[in-house]
Amino acid sequence: MRNKLLENAAALDLVSGPWPVGLEESLMARSEELFERFMGLRRQVDRDLGHLPHYPWGQCETITRRVRSLALGKDWLQEWTVQGIHPRRIYGTLKDLYFQNAIQLGPLYIDPANNTVNVSIPPVEILPANKVLWCNLSDPGEYRRVARRYLNLAIYPNTCLPVLFPFIPFIAINPGGHVFPLRHQDVILWKDAASNFAISDQWLAGLAPGDRLPAVAEAALEKAVAAEGFPLEWSPCDPMDIRASVLPDYRHQLDSPQLMAIFKT
């Protein structure tokens, strides 16, 4: 089961090969054609989704999934699919600024939703994958740093509801002052579980003293948690307590059918 978790997570990573001999040259030789092909698919998606408010802003994942789905099985990809090279959806961080969905076609990086943050730039971008400032998601610290910039959130470790920590490691505050639990990205969660929660353990160990939810925000969250029917205990603690008790408990249960069902494996 743990291998399956790691397989699920790695399925969304940008990979660096090795590639069949001559693959990069054949793809680059047809890069202009591929650009037009993917532009055609993007226009098709635009026709389907153009009615959405503020489209294409904020529709990166939806557009990427749809373009990839349309690309699968196309005759013009056959030269590479017979070599086992198919368009794969990837997900990570770009330029240490954005959470990014894209497509990898062997050594090519294809962003079919390039204009979903800045609508004035071309809708599609194709680059050699090794030229892209990309980071595969595996580090809660990286996620926290990018989320602060990209999502405009103040993010703190979840030391208030520790039993949820492996799944909900953050408490976030939006610009309006709303305080809420923030769940893990699936790819980090899968990698963390496959590592026996070593990723969470290392991140907690490296937190600076005093890196915790501000008192005013903690009080607001405690009030919300106190509402009738909330199923979990409010139990503020130190990061060391999570390392010493919560993570070992999850490690012990990791192969249980109940916990594995949550990972959707």
mmCIF file of C-alpha atoms in Angstrom:
data_model
loop_
_atom_site.group_PDB
_atom_site.id
_atom_site.type_symbol
_atom_site.label_atom_id
_atom_site.label_comp_id
_atom_site.label_asym_id
_atom_site.label_seq_id
_atom_site.Cartn_x
_atom_site.Cartn_y
_atom_site.Cartn_z
ATOM 1 C CA MET A 1 0.000 0.000 0.000
ATOM 2 C CA ARG A 2 2.802 2.437 0.799
ATOM 3 C CA ASN A 3 4.306 1.822 -2.620
ATOM 4 C CA LYS A 4 0.913 2.678 -4.102
ATOM 5 C CA LEU A 5 0.882 5.966 -2.189
ATOM 6 C CA LEU A 6 4.296 6.877 -3.551
ATOM 7 C CA GLU A 7 3.238 5.837 -7.038
ATOM 8 C CA ASN A 8 0.178 8.107 -6.802
ATOM 9 C CA ALA A 9 2.303 11.060 -5.728
ATOM 10 C CA ALA A 10 5.076 10.503 -8.267
ATOM 11 C CA ALA A 11 2.499 10.328 -11.051
ATOM 12 C CA LEU A 12 2.181 14.126 -10.833
ATOM 13 C CA ASP A 13 5.921 14.893 -10.684
ATOM 14 C CA LEU A 14 7.856 16.398 -13.558
ATOM 15 C CA VAL A 15 10.451 13.779 -14.498
ATOM 16 C CA SER A 16 13.792 14.121 -16.263
ATOM 17 C CA GLY A 17 13.942 10.913 -18.272
ATOM 18 C CA PRO A 18 15.826 8.951 -19.465
ATOM 19 C CA TRP A 19 14.164 9.350 -22.854
ATOM 20 C CA PRO A 20 14.393 7.223 -25.993
ATOM 21 C CA VAL A 21 17.267 8.182 -28.286
ATOM 22 C CA GLY A 22 16.272 11.026 -30.594
ATOM 23 C CA LEU A 23 13.046 11.842 -28.748
ATOM 24 C CA GLU A 24 13.996 15.351 -27.702
ATOM 25 C CA GLU A 25 15.185 16.218 -31.207
ATOM 26 C CA SER A 26 11.975 14.935 -32.831
ATOM 27 C CA LEU A 27 9.778 16.859 -30.411
ATOM 28 C CA MET A 28 11.722 20.098 -30.727
ATOM 29 C CA ALA A 29 11.721 19.815 -34.517
ATOM 30 C CA ARG A 30 7.928 19.876 -34.398
ATOM 31 C CA SER A 31 7.511 22.353 -31.551
ATOM 32 C CA GLU A 32 5.764 24.945 -33.728
ATOM 33 C CA GLU A 33 3.314 22.331 -34.973
ATOM 34 C CA LEU A 34 2.722 21.130 -31.418
ATOM 35 C CA PHE A 35 2.070 24.693 -30.309
ATOM 36 C CA GLU A 36 -0.627 25.080 -32.966
ATOM 37 C CA ARG A 37 -2.106 21.688 -32.094
ATOM 38 C CA PHE A 38 -2.377 22.537 -28.420
ATOM 39 C CA MET A 39 -3.687 25.999 -29.263
ATOM 40 C CA GLY A 40 -6.445 24.276 -31.211
ATOM 41 C CA LEU A 41 -7.319 22.128 -28.206
ATOM 42 C CA ARG A 42 -7.268 25.189 -25.963
ATOM 43 C CA ARG A 43 -9.661 27.026 -28.273
ATOM 44 C CA GLN A 44 -11.986 24.036 -28.068
ATOM 45 C CA VAL A 45 -11.894 24.206 -24.273
ATOM 46 C CA ASP A 46 -12.462 27.963 -24.405
ATOM 47 C CA ARG A 47 -15.637 27.397 -26.397
ATOM 48 C CA ASP A 48 -16.850 24.953 -23.757
ATOM 49 C CA LEU A 49 -15.927 27.007 -20.701
ATOM 50 C CA GLY A 50 -15.999 30.591 -21.925
ATOM 51 C CA HIS A 51 -19.336 31.211 -20.199
ATOM 52 C CA LEU A 52 -17.764 30.879 -16.747
ATOM 53 C CA PRO A 53 -17.391 34.136 -14.767
ATOM 54 C CA HIS A 54 -13.963 35.778 -15.236
ATOM 55 C CA TYR A 55 -12.804 32.911 -17.479
ATOM 56 C CA PRO A 56 -9.977 31.906 -17.917
ATOM 57 C CA TRP A 57 -8.786 33.437 -14.655
ATOM 58 C CA GLY A 58 -8.306 30.775 -11.981
ATOM 59 C CA GLN A 59 -9.179 27.818 -14.232
ATOM 60 C CA CYS A 60 -5.671 26.359 -14.574
ATOM 61 C CA GLU A 61 -6.454 22.833 -13.390
ATOM 62 C CA THR A 62 -9.747 22.550 -15.262
ATOM 63 C CA ILE A 63 -8.238 23.738 -18.543
ATOM 64 C CA THR A 64 -5.163 21.526 -18.180
ATOM 65 C CA ARG A 65 -7.230 18.428 -17.456
ATOM 66 C CA ARG A 66 -9.527 19.074 -20.412
ATOM 67 C CA VAL A 67 -6.739 19.812 -22.874
ATOM 68 C CA ARG A 68 -4.879 16.682 -21.822
ATOM 69 C CA SER A 69 -8.045 14.602 -22.176
ATOM 70 C CA LEU A 70 -8.586 15.961 -25.679
ATOM 71 C CA ALA A 71 -4.951 15.291 -26.626
ATOM 72 C CA LEU A 72 -5.006 11.621 -25.629
ATOM 73 C CA GLY A 73 -5.183 9.369 -28.664
ATOM 74 C CA LYS A 74 -4.641 12.097 -31.266
ATOM 75 C CA ASP A 75 -2.988 10.857 -34.460
ATOM 76 C CA TRP A 76 -0.455 13.682 -34.394
ATOM 77 C CA LEU A 77 0.976 12.290 -31.137
ATOM 78 C CA GLN A 78 1.338 8.756 -32.480
ATOM 79 C CA GLU A 79 5.025 9.169 -33.356
ATOM 80 C CA TRP A 80 5.731 9.470 -29.621
ATOM 81 C CA THR A 81 2.983 7.360 -28.068
ATOM 82 C CA VAL A 82 4.351 4.272 -29.837
ATOM 83 C CA GLN A 83 7.533 4.942 -27.836
ATOM 84 C CA GLY A 84 5.527 5.043 -24.608
ATOM 85 C CA ILE A 85 5.493 8.836 -24.378
ATOM 86 C CA HIS A 86 2.048 10.167 -23.498
ATOM 87 C CA PRO A 87 0.858 13.585 -22.289
ATOM 88 C CA ARG A 88 0.946 13.487 -18.472
ATOM 89 C CA ARG A 89 -0.616 16.007 -16.124
ATOM 90 C CA ILE A 90 1.943 17.323 -13.658
ATOM 91 C CA TYR A 91 1.493 19.494 -10.590
ATOM 92 C CA GLY A 92 4.066 21.431 -8.600
ATOM 93 C CA THR A 93 5.338 24.940 -8.019
ATOM 94 C CA LEU A 94 6.601 27.285 -10.717
ATOM 95 C CA LYS A 95 9.240 29.970 -10.144
ATOM 96 C CA ASP A 96 8.636 29.599 -6.388
ATOM 97 C CA LEU A 97 5.560 31.783 -6.982
ATOM 98 C CA TYR A 98 2.681 29.657 -8.261
ATOM 99 C CA PHE A 99 0.991 26.325 -7.836
ATOM 100 C CA GLN A 100 1.042 24.997 -11.360
ATOM 101 C CA ASN A 101 -0.822 22.398 -13.370
ATOM 102 C CA ALA A 102 0.811 21.562 -16.690
ATOM 103 C CA ILE A 103 1.400 18.735 -19.158
ATOM 104 C CA GLN A 104 4.650 16.875 -19.697
ATOM 105 C CA LEU A 105 5.221 15.213 -23.047
ATOM 106 C CA GLY A 106 8.550 13.489 -22.593
ATOM 107 C CA PRO A 107 11.183 16.217 -22.356
ATOM 108 C CA LEU A 108 8.661 18.951 -23.223
ATOM 109 C CA TYR A 109 6.771 21.106 -20.732
ATOM 110 C CA ILE A 110 3.411 22.265 -22.041
ATOM 111 C CA ASP A 111 1.269 24.790 -20.206
ATOM 112 C CA PRO A 112 -2.138 24.854 -21.929
ATOM 113 C CA ALA A 113 -3.479 27.309 -19.330
ATOM 114 C CA ASN A 114 -0.654 29.830 -19.436
ATOM 115 C CA ASN A 115 -2.937 32.876 -19.209
ATOM 116 C CA THR A 116 -5.057 31.938 -16.202
ATOM 117 C CA VAL A 117 -3.226 34.372 -13.904
ATOM 118 C CA ASN A 118 -2.266 37.023 -16.475
ATOM 119 C CA VAL A 119 -4.874 36.954 -19.236
ATOM 120 C CA SER A 120 -2.786 39.192 -21.515
ATOM 121 C CA ILE A 121 -0.115 36.552 -22.249
ATOM 122 C CA PRO A 122 -0.364 33.666 -24.767
ATOM 123 C CA PRO A 123 -2.766 30.891 -23.699
ATOM 124 C CA VAL A 124 -0.246 28.106 -24.414
ATOM 125 C CA GLU A 125 3.465 27.846 -23.627
ATOM 126 C CA ILE A 126 5.824 25.040 -24.690
ATOM 127 C CA LEU A 127 9.373 24.798 -23.341
ATOM 128 C CA PRO A 128 12.077 22.184 -22.831
ATOM 129 C CA ALA A 129 11.237 20.727 -19.432
ATOM 130 C CA ASN A 130 14.803 21.238 -18.205
ATOM 131 C CA LYS A 131 14.468 25.009 -18.763
ATOM 132 C CA VAL A 132 11.436 25.405 -16.492
ATOM 133 C CA LEU A 133 11.879 26.713 -12.928
ATOM 134 C CA TRP A 134 9.829 23.881 -11.507
ATOM 135 C CA CYS A 135 9.749 22.166 -8.129
ATOM 136 C CA ASN A 136 7.867 18.932 -7.473
ATOM 137 C CA LEU A 137 5.754 19.245 -4.343
ATOM 138 C CA SER A 138 7.093 17.286 -1.390
ATOM 139 C CA ASP A 139 7.907 19.877 1.268
ATOM 140 C CA PRO A 140 5.301 21.485 3.575
ATOM 141 C CA GLY A 141 7.620 24.462 3.960
ATOM 142 C CA GLU A 142 7.672 25.008 0.191
ATOM 143 C CA TYR A 143 3.900 24.717 0.054
ATOM 144 C CA ARG A 144 3.534 27.215 2.896
ATOM 145 C CA ARG A 145 5.889 29.710 1.289
ATOM 146 C CA VAL A 146 4.187 29.602 -2.115
ATOM 147 C CA ALA A 147 0.668 29.631 -0.637
ATOM 148 C CA ARG A 148 1.494 32.808 1.255
ATOM 149 C CA ARG A 149 2.397 34.544 -2.001
ATOM 150 C CA TYR A 150 0.022 32.934 -4.461
ATOM 151 C CA LEU A 151 -3.081 32.535 -2.301
ATOM 152 C CA ASN A 152 -2.413 35.614 -0.140
ATOM 153 C CA LEU A 153 -2.784 33.648 3.069
ATOM 154 C CA ALA A 154 -0.998 33.810 6.395
ATOM 155 C CA ILE A 155 -0.283 30.166 7.229
ATOM 156 C CA TYR A 156 0.702 28.564 10.524
ATOM 157 C CA PRO A 157 1.297 24.992 11.697
ATOM 158 C CA ASN A 158 -1.831 23.282 12.988
ATOM 159 C CA THR A 159 -0.972 22.806 16.648
ATOM 160 C CA CYS A 160 -4.584 23.376 17.753
ATOM 161 C CA LEU A 161 -6.250 20.255 16.355
ATOM 162 C CA PRO A 162 -3.256 17.908 16.404
ATOM 163 C CA VAL A 163 -5.184 14.711 15.688
ATOM 164 C CA LEU A 164 -5.779 16.102 12.189
ATOM 165 C CA PHE A 165 -2.190 17.165 11.586
ATOM 166 C CA PRO A 166 -1.110 14.649 8.907
ATOM 167 C CA PHE A 167 -4.118 15.618 6.791
ATOM 168 C CA ILE A 168 -4.557 19.240 7.872
ATOM 169 C CA PRO A 169 -1.121 20.536 8.861
ATOM 170 C CA PHE A 170 -1.935 24.239 8.524
ATOM 171 C CA ILE A 171 -4.224 26.900 9.944
ATOM 172 C CA ALA A 172 -4.690 29.796 7.532
ATOM 173 C CA ILE A 173 -5.862 33.387 7.848
ATOM 174 C CA ASN A 174 -7.173 35.155 4.752
ATOM 175 C CA PRO A 175 -6.936 38.936 4.151
ATOM 176 C CA GLY A 176 -10.420 39.367 5.630
ATOM 177 C CA GLY A 177 -9.309 37.817 8.911
ATOM 178 C CA HIS A 178 -11.164 34.520 8.471
ATOM 179 C CA VAL A 179 -9.367 31.663 10.249
ATOM 180 C CA PHE A 180 -9.698 28.143 8.887
ATOM 181 C CA PRO A 181 -7.935 24.747 8.728
ATOM 182 C CA LEU A 182 -6.016 24.173 5.488
ATOM 183 C CA ARG A 183 -5.674 20.621 4.228
ATOM 184 C CA HIS A 184 -2.537 19.098 2.756
ATOM 185 C CA GLN A 185 -1.951 18.924 -0.960
ATOM 186 C CA ASP A 186 -2.593 15.313 -1.949
ATOM 187 C CA VAL A 187 0.843 14.840 -3.477
ATOM 188 C CA ILE A 188 2.591 15.897 -0.256
ATOM 189 C CA LEU A 189 0.244 13.805 1.864
ATOM 190 C CA TRP A 190 0.904 10.713 -0.251
ATOM 191 C CA LYS A 191 4.664 11.217 -0.130
ATOM 192 C CA ASP A 192 4.522 11.911 3.593
ATOM 193 C CA ALA A 193 2.591 8.713 4.292
ATOM 194 C CA ALA A 194 4.889 6.680 2.059
ATOM 195 C CA SER A 195 7.850 8.077 4.020
ATOM 196 C CA ASN A 196 6.275 6.973 7.334
ATOM 197 C CA PHE A 197 5.464 10.629 7.995
ATOM 198 C CA ALA A 198 9.140 11.555 8.021
ATOM 199 C CA ILE A 199 8.346 14.640 5.909
ATOM 200 C CA SER A 200 5.989 16.024 8.563
ATOM 201 C CA ASP A 201 8.411 15.076 11.318
ATOM 202 C CA GLN A 202 11.300 16.935 9.695
ATOM 203 C CA TRP A 203 9.171 19.993 8.998
ATOM 204 C CA LEU A 204 7.908 20.159 12.584
ATOM 205 C CA ALA A 205 11.450 19.721 13.888
ATOM 206 C CA GLY A 206 12.617 22.694 11.837
ATOM 207 C CA LEU A 207 9.951 25.180 12.906
ATOM 208 C CA ALA A 208 11.213 28.298 14.612
ATOM 209 C CA PRO A 209 10.275 28.787 18.275
ATOM 210 C CA GLY A 210 7.042 30.753 18.508
ATOM 211 C CA ASP A 211 5.951 29.840 14.979
ATOM 212 C CA ARG A 212 2.307 29.352 15.839
ATOM 213 C CA LEU A 213 -1.124 30.833 15.255
ATOM 214 C CA PRO A 214 -1.489 34.342 16.754
ATOM 215 C CA ALA A 215 -3.496 34.408 19.979
ATOM 216 C CA VAL A 216 -6.385 36.410 18.504
ATOM 217 C CA ALA A 217 -6.767 33.971 15.617
ATOM 218 C CA GLU A 218 -6.452 30.992 17.948
ATOM 219 C CA ALA A 219 -9.260 32.373 20.116
ATOM 220 C CA ALA A 220 -11.495 32.837 17.069
ATOM 221 C CA LEU A 221 -10.861 29.275 15.931
ATOM 222 C CA GLU A 222 -11.449 27.910 19.432
ATOM 223 C CA LYS A 223 -14.825 29.654 19.518
ATOM 224 C CA ALA A 224 -15.783 28.080 16.197
ATOM 225 C CA VAL A 225 -14.643 24.645 17.338
ATOM 226 C CA ALA A 226 -16.718 24.971 20.513
ATOM 227 C CA ALA A 227 -19.903 25.004 18.434
ATOM 228 C CA GLU A 228 -22.273 22.154 19.168
ATOM 229 C CA GLY A 229 -21.619 19.080 17.095
ATOM 230 C CA PHE A 230 -17.949 19.699 16.294
ATOM 231 C CA PRO A 231 -16.510 16.167 16.374
ATOM 232 C CA LEU A 232 -12.907 16.817 17.443
ATOM 233 C CA GLU A 233 -11.251 17.904 20.657
ATOM 234 C CA TRP A 234 -9.626 21.329 20.877
ATOM 235 C CA SER A 235 -6.166 20.446 22.155
ATOM 236 C CA PRO A 236 -3.437 23.072 21.560
ATOM 237 C CA CYS A 237 0.043 21.628 21.853
ATOM 238 C CA ASP A 238 3.669 22.093 20.859
ATOM 239 C CA PRO A 239 5.113 20.730 17.594
ATOM 240 C CA MET A 240 7.162 18.297 19.702
ATOM 241 C CA ASP A 241 3.936 16.772 21.038
ATOM 242 C CA ILE A 242 2.752 16.015 17.507
ATOM 243 C CA ARG A 243 6.093 14.402 16.705
ATOM 244 C CA ALA A 244 6.006 12.353 19.906
ATOM 245 C CA SER A 245 2.408 11.109 19.868
ATOM 246 C CA VAL A 246 0.305 11.966 16.811
ATOM 247 C CA LEU A 247 2.726 10.890 14.082
ATOM 248 C CA PRO A 248 3.634 7.590 15.784
ATOM 249 C CA ASP A 249 -0.065 6.776 16.099
ATOM 250 C CA TYR A 250 -0.573 7.380 12.380
ATOM 251 C CA ARG A 251 2.483 5.271 11.583
ATOM 252 C CA HIS A 252 0.991 2.426 13.587
ATOM 253 C CA GLN A 253 -2.290 2.667 11.669
ATOM 254 C CA LEU A 254 -0.825 3.304 8.247
ATOM 255 C CA ASP A 255 -1.575 -0.127 6.844
ATOM 256 C CA SER A 256 -5.066 -0.312 8.328
ATOM 257 C CA PRO A 257 -7.902 -0.533 5.761
ATOM 258 C CA GLN A 258 -9.701 2.386 7.406
ATOM 259 C CA LEU A 259 -6.785 4.775 7.045
ATOM 260 C CA MET A 260 -5.869 3.550 3.580
ATOM 261 C CA ALA A 261 -9.417 4.250 2.416
ATOM 262 C CA ILE A 262 -8.855 7.929 3.188
ATOM 263 C CA PHE A 263 -5.899 7.988 0.791
ATOM 264 C CA LYS A 264 -8.152 6.774 -2.052
ATOM 265 C CA THR A 265 -5.668 4.145 -3.165
#
